[in-house]
Short mmCIF file of C-alpha atoms in Angstrom, two decimals:
data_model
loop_
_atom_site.label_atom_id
_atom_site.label_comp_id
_atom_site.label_asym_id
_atom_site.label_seq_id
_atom_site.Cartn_x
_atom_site.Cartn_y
_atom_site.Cartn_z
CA UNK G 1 4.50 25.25 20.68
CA UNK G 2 4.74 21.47 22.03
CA UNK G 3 6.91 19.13 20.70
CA UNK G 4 3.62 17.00 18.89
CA UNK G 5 2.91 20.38 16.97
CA UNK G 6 6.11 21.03 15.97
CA UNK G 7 6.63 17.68 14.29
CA UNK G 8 3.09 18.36 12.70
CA UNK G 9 4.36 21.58 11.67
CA UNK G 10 7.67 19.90 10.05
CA UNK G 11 6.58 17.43 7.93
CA UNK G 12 3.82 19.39 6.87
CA UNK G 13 6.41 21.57 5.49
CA UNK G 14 8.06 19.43 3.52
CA UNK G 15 7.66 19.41 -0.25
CA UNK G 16 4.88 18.37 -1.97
CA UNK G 17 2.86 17.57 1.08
CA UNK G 18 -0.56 18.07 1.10
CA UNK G 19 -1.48 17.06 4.67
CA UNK G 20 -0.96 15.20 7.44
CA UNK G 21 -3.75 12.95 9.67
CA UNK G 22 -3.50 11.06 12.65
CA UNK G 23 -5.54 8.87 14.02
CA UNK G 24 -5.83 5.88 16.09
CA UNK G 25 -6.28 2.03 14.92
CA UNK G 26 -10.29 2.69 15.33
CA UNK G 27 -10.01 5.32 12.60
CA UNK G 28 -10.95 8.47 15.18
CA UNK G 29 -9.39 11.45 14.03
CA UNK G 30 -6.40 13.02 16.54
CA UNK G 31 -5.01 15.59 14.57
CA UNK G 32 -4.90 16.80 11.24
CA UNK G 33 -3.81 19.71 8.48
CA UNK G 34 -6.39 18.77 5.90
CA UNK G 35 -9.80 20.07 6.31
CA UNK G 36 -12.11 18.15 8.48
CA UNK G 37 -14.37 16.67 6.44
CA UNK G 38 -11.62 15.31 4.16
CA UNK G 39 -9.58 14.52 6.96
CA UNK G 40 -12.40 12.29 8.01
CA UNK G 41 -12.46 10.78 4.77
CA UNK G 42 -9.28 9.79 5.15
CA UNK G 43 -9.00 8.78 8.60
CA UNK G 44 -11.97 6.32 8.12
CA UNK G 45 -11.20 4.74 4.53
CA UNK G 46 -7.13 4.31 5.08
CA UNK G 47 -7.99 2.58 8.94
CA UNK G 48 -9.71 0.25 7.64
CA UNK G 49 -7.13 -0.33 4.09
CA UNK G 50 -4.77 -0.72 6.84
CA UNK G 51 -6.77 -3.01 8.92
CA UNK G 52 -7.02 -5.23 6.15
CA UNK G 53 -3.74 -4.91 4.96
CA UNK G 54 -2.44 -5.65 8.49
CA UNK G 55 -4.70 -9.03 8.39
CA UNK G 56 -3.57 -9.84 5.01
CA UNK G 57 0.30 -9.84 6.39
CA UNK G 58 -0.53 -11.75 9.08
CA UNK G 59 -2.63 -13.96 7.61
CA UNK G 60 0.38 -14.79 4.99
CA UNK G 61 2.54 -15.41 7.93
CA UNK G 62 1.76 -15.22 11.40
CA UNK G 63 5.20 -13.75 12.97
CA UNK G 64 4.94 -11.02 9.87
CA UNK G 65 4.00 -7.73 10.62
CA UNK G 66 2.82 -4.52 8.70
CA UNK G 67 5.24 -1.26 8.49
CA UNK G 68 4.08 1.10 5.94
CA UNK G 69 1.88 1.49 3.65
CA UNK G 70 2.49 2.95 0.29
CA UNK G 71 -0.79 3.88 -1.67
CA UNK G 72 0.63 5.59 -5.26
CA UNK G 73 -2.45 7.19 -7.01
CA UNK G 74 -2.89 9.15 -10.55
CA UNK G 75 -2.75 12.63 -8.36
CA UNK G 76 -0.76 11.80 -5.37
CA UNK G 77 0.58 9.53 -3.04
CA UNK G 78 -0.73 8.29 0.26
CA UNK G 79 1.63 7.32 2.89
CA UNK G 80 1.09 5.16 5.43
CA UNK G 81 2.87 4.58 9.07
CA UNK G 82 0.94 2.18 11.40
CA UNK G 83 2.58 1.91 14.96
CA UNK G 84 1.52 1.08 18.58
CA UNK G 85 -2.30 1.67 18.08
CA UNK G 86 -1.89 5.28 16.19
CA UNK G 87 -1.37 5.46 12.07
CA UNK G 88 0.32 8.60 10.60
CA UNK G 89 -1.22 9.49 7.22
CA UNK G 90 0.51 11.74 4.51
CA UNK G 91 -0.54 13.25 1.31
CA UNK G 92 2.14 14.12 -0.95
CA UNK G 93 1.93 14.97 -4.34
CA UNK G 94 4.29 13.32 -7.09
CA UNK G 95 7.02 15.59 -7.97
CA UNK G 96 5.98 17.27 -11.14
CA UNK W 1 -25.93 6.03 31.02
CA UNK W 2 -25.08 7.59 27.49
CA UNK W 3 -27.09 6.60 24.92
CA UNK W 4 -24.62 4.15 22.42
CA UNK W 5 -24.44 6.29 19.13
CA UNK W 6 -25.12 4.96 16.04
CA UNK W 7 -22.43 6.85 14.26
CA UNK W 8 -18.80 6.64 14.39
CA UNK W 9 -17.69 8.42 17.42
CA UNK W 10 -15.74 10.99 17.73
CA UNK W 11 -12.66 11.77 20.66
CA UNK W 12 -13.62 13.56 23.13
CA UNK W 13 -11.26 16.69 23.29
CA UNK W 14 -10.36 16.18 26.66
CA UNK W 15 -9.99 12.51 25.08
CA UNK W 16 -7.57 13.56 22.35
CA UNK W 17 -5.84 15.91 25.08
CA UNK W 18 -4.79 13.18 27.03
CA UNK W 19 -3.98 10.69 23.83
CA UNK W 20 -1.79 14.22 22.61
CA UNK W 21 -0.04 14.62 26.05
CA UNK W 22 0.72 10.40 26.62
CA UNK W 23 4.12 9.26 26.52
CA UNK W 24 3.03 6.53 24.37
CA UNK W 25 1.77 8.77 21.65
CA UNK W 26 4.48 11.01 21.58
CA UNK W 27 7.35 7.80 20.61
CA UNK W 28 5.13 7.10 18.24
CA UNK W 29 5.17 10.58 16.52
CA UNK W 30 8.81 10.44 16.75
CA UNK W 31 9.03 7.39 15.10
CA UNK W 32 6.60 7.71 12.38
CA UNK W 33 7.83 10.68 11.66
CA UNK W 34 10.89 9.98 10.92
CA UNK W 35 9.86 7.13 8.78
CA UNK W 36 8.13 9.28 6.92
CA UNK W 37 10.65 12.04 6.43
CA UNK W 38 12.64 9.34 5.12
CA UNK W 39 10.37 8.12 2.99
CA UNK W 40 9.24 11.61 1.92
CA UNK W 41 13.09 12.01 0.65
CA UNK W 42 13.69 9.16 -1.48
CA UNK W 43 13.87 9.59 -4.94
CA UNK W 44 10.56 8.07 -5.38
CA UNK W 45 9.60 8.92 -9.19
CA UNK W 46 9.65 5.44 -10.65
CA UNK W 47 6.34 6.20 -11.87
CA UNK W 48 6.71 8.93 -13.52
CA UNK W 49 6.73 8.72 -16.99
CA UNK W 50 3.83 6.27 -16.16
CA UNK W 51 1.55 8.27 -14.20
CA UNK W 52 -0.29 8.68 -17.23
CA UNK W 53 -0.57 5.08 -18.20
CA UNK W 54 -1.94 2.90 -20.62
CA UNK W 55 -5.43 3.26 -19.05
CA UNK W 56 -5.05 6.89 -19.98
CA UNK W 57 -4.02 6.43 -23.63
CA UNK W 58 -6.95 4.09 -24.35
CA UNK W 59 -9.90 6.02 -26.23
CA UNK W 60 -12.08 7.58 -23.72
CA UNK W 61 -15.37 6.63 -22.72
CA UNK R 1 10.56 -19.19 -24.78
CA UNK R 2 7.60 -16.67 -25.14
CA UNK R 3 8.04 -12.93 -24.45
CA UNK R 4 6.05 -13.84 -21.31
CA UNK R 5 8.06 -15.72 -20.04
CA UNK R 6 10.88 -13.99 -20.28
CA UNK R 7 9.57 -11.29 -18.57
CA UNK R 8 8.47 -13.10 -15.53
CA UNK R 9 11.95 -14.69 -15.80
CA UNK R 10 13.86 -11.40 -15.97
CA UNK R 11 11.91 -10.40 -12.92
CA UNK R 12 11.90 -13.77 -10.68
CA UNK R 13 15.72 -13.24 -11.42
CA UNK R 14 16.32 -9.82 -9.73
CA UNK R 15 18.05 -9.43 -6.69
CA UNK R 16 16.00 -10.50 -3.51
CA UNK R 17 12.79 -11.37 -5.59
CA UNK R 18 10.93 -14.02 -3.98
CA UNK R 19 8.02 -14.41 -6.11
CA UNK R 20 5.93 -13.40 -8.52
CA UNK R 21 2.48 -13.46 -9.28
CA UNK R 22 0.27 -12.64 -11.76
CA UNK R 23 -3.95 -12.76 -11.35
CA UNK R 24 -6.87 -11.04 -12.73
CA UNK R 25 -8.62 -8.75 -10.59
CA UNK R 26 -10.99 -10.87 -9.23
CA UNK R 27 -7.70 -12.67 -7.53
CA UNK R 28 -8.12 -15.68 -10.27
CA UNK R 29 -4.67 -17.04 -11.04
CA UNK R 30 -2.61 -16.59 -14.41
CA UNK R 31 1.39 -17.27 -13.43
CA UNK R 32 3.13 -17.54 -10.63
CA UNK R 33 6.96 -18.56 -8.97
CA UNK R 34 5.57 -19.00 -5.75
CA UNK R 35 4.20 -22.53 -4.81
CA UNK R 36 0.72 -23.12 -5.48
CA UNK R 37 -1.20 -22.63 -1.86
CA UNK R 38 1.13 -18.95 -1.22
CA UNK R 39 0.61 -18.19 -4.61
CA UNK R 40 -3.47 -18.52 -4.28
CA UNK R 41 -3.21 -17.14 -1.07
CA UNK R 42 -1.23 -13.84 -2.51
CA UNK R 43 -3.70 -13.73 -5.18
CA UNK R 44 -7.12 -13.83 -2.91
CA UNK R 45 -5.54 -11.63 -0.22
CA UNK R 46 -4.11 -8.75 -2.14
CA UNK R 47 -6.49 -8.65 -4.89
CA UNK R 48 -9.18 -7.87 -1.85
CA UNK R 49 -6.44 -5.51 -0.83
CA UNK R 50 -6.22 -3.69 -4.40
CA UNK R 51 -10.17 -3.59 -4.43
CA UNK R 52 -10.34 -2.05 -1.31
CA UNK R 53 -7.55 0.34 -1.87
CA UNK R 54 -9.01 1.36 -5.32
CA UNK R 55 -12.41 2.23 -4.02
CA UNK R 56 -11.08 3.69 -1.34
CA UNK R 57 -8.82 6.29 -3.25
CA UNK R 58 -12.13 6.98 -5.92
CA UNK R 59 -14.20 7.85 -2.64
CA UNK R 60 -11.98 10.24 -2.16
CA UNK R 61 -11.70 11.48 -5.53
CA UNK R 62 -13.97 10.16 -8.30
CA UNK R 63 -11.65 11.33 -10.90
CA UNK R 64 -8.34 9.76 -8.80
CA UNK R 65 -6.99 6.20 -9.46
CA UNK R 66 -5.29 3.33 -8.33
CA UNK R 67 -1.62 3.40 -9.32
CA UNK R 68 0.60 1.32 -7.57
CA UNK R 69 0.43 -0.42 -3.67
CA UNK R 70 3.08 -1.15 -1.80
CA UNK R 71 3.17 -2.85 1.53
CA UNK R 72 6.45 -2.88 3.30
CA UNK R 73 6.07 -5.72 6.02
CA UNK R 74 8.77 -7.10 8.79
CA UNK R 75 9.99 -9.75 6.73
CA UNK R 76 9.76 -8.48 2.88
CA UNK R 77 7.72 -5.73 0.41
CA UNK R 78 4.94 -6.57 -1.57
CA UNK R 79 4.91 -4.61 -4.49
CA UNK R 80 1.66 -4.51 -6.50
CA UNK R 81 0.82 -3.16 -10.18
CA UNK R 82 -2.84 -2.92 -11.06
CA UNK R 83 -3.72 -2.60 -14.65
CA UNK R 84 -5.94 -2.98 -17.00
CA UNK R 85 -8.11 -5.83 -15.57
CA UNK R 86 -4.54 -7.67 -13.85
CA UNK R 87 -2.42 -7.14 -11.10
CA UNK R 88 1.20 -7.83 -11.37
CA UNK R 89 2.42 -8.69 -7.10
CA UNK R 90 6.18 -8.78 -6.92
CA UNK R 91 7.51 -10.06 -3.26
CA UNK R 92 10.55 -8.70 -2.53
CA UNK R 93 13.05 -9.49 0.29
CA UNK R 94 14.63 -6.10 1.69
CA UNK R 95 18.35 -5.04 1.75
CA UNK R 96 20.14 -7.06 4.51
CA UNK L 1 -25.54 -26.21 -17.21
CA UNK L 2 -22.63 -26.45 -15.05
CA UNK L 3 -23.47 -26.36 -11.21
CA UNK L 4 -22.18 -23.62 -9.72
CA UNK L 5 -18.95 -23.67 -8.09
CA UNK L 6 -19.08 -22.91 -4.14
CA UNK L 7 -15.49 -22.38 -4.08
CA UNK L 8 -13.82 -19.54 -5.92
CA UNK L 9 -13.25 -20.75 -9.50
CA UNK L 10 -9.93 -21.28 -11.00
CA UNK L 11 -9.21 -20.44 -14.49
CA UNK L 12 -9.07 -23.45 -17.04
CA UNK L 13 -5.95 -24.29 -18.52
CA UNK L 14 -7.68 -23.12 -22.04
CA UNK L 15 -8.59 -19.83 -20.60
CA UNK L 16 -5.32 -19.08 -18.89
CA UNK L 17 -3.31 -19.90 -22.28
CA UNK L 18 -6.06 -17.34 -24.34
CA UNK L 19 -5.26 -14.25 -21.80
CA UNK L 20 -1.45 -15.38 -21.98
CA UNK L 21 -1.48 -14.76 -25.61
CA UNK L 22 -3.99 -11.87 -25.84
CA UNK L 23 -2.26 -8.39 -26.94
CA UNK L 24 -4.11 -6.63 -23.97
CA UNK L 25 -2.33 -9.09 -21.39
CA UNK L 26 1.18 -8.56 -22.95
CA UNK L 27 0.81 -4.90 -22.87
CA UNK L 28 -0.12 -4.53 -19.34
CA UNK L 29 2.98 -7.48 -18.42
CA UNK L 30 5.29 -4.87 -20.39
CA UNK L 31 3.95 -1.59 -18.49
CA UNK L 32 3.52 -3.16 -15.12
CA UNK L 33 7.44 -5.06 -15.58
CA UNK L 34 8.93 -1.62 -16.49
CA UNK L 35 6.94 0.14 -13.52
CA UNK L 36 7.89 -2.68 -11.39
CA UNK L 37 11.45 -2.97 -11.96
CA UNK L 38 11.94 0.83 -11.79
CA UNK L 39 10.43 -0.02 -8.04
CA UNK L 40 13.10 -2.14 -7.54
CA UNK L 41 16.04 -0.58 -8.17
CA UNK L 42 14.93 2.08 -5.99
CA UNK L 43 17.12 2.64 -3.18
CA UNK L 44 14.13 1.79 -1.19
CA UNK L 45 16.11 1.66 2.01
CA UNK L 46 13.85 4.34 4.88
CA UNK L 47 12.88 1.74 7.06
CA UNK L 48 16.10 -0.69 7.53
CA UNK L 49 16.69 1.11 10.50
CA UNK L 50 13.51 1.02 11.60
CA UNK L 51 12.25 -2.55 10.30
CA UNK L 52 12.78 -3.69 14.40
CA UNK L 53 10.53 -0.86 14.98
CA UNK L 54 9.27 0.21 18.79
CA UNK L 55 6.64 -2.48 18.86
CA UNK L 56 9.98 -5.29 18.67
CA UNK L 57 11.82 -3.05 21.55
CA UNK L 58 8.49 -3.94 24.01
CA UNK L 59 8.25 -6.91 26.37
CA UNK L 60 7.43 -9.75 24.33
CA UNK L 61 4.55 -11.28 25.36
#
């Protein structure tokens, strides 16, 4: 197993999570645990929330920059890491 | 040519091999992954005696 | 003082708060501690954000909603509460 | 009839003061305070290793 699936493999592991998607800045899907049509849900809706998000912060303040993105929801929470030109997405669900 | 699609493309999978395989790609799945561990650990229930909030206790439509 | 107030206060007043802010969801303003121009840009900027985010997380699930954003930048967290028909955007400076 | 504003509107002075003093308004600033300060006292701490992520470690430009 290569070293990108084994990280895949760990922190799909972890508690609570209910998938992992990665993508690039464009939103085009690179790898994923979810299914694929939800995984393309996500990898298109939370590229562009980023995008904007991303503009916002620099917009605020041109020598800020966006680091995470923390999306709490009713059912679960939506996690967020934008870096280089790639955004790691991942679904975890509130401890109950 | 190819024809410009009108849909959002998709990566080619000899396209995502490559992305998969670049040095670039694996630092960032290092680092974002450890972010994320991290911030997978934290004791992050401030919400939860508020997950069902006062939205929720209002009469339903 | 009102009990408004003294709840803004009690936040503004906690460790490594910059600012608060207070709108209604279409990013009109209420309160704020920030100076005028930040504050209206905070409120324009992240109430576009909190739209966004909202109808984002409903696509994905009609019956999901909008809890909490957070957006961890270089330089500080903004911390967002959207209720009712206001958001409540804290700006927080992280630990040194 | 008022003209209609091409600029975002602002809230008059009279309208802010109503929603200041309307119960609905000082409910949601007592949930969203509580949730909010709960946030805060987090030990909210997974990226202050990592705020000088890879992208500050590159060449500047």
């Amino acid at each position: 197993m290569s070293e990108v699936e084994e990280t895949i493999r760990r922190l799909s592991a972890k508690k609570n999570v209910q998938g992992v998607v990665i993508v690039n800045q464009l939103g085009l899907m690179i790898r994923s645990t979810l299914d694929a049509s939800l995984a393309k849900q996500y990898a298109t809706l939370m590229s562009d929330l980023v995008r904007m998000a991303r503009d916002s912060v620099t917009q605020l303040d041109a020598e800020n920059e966006l680091k995470f993105l923390r999306i709490r929801t009713k059912k679960h929470e939506i996690m967020i890491c934008p870096e280089r030109e790639y955004l790691m997405i991942v679904v975890q669900t509130p401890e109950a | 040519e190819a024809v410009i699609p009108q849909e959002v493309p998709e990566l080619t999978d000899e396209e995502r091999k490559a992305i998969l395989h670049s040095t670039d790609f694996v630092e960032f799945l290092d680092h974002s992954s450890k972010i994320l561990e991290r911030a997978m650990s934290e004791r992050y229930d401030f919400m939860k005696d508020y997950t069902l909030g006062l939205d929720d206790t209002t009469e339903a439509v």
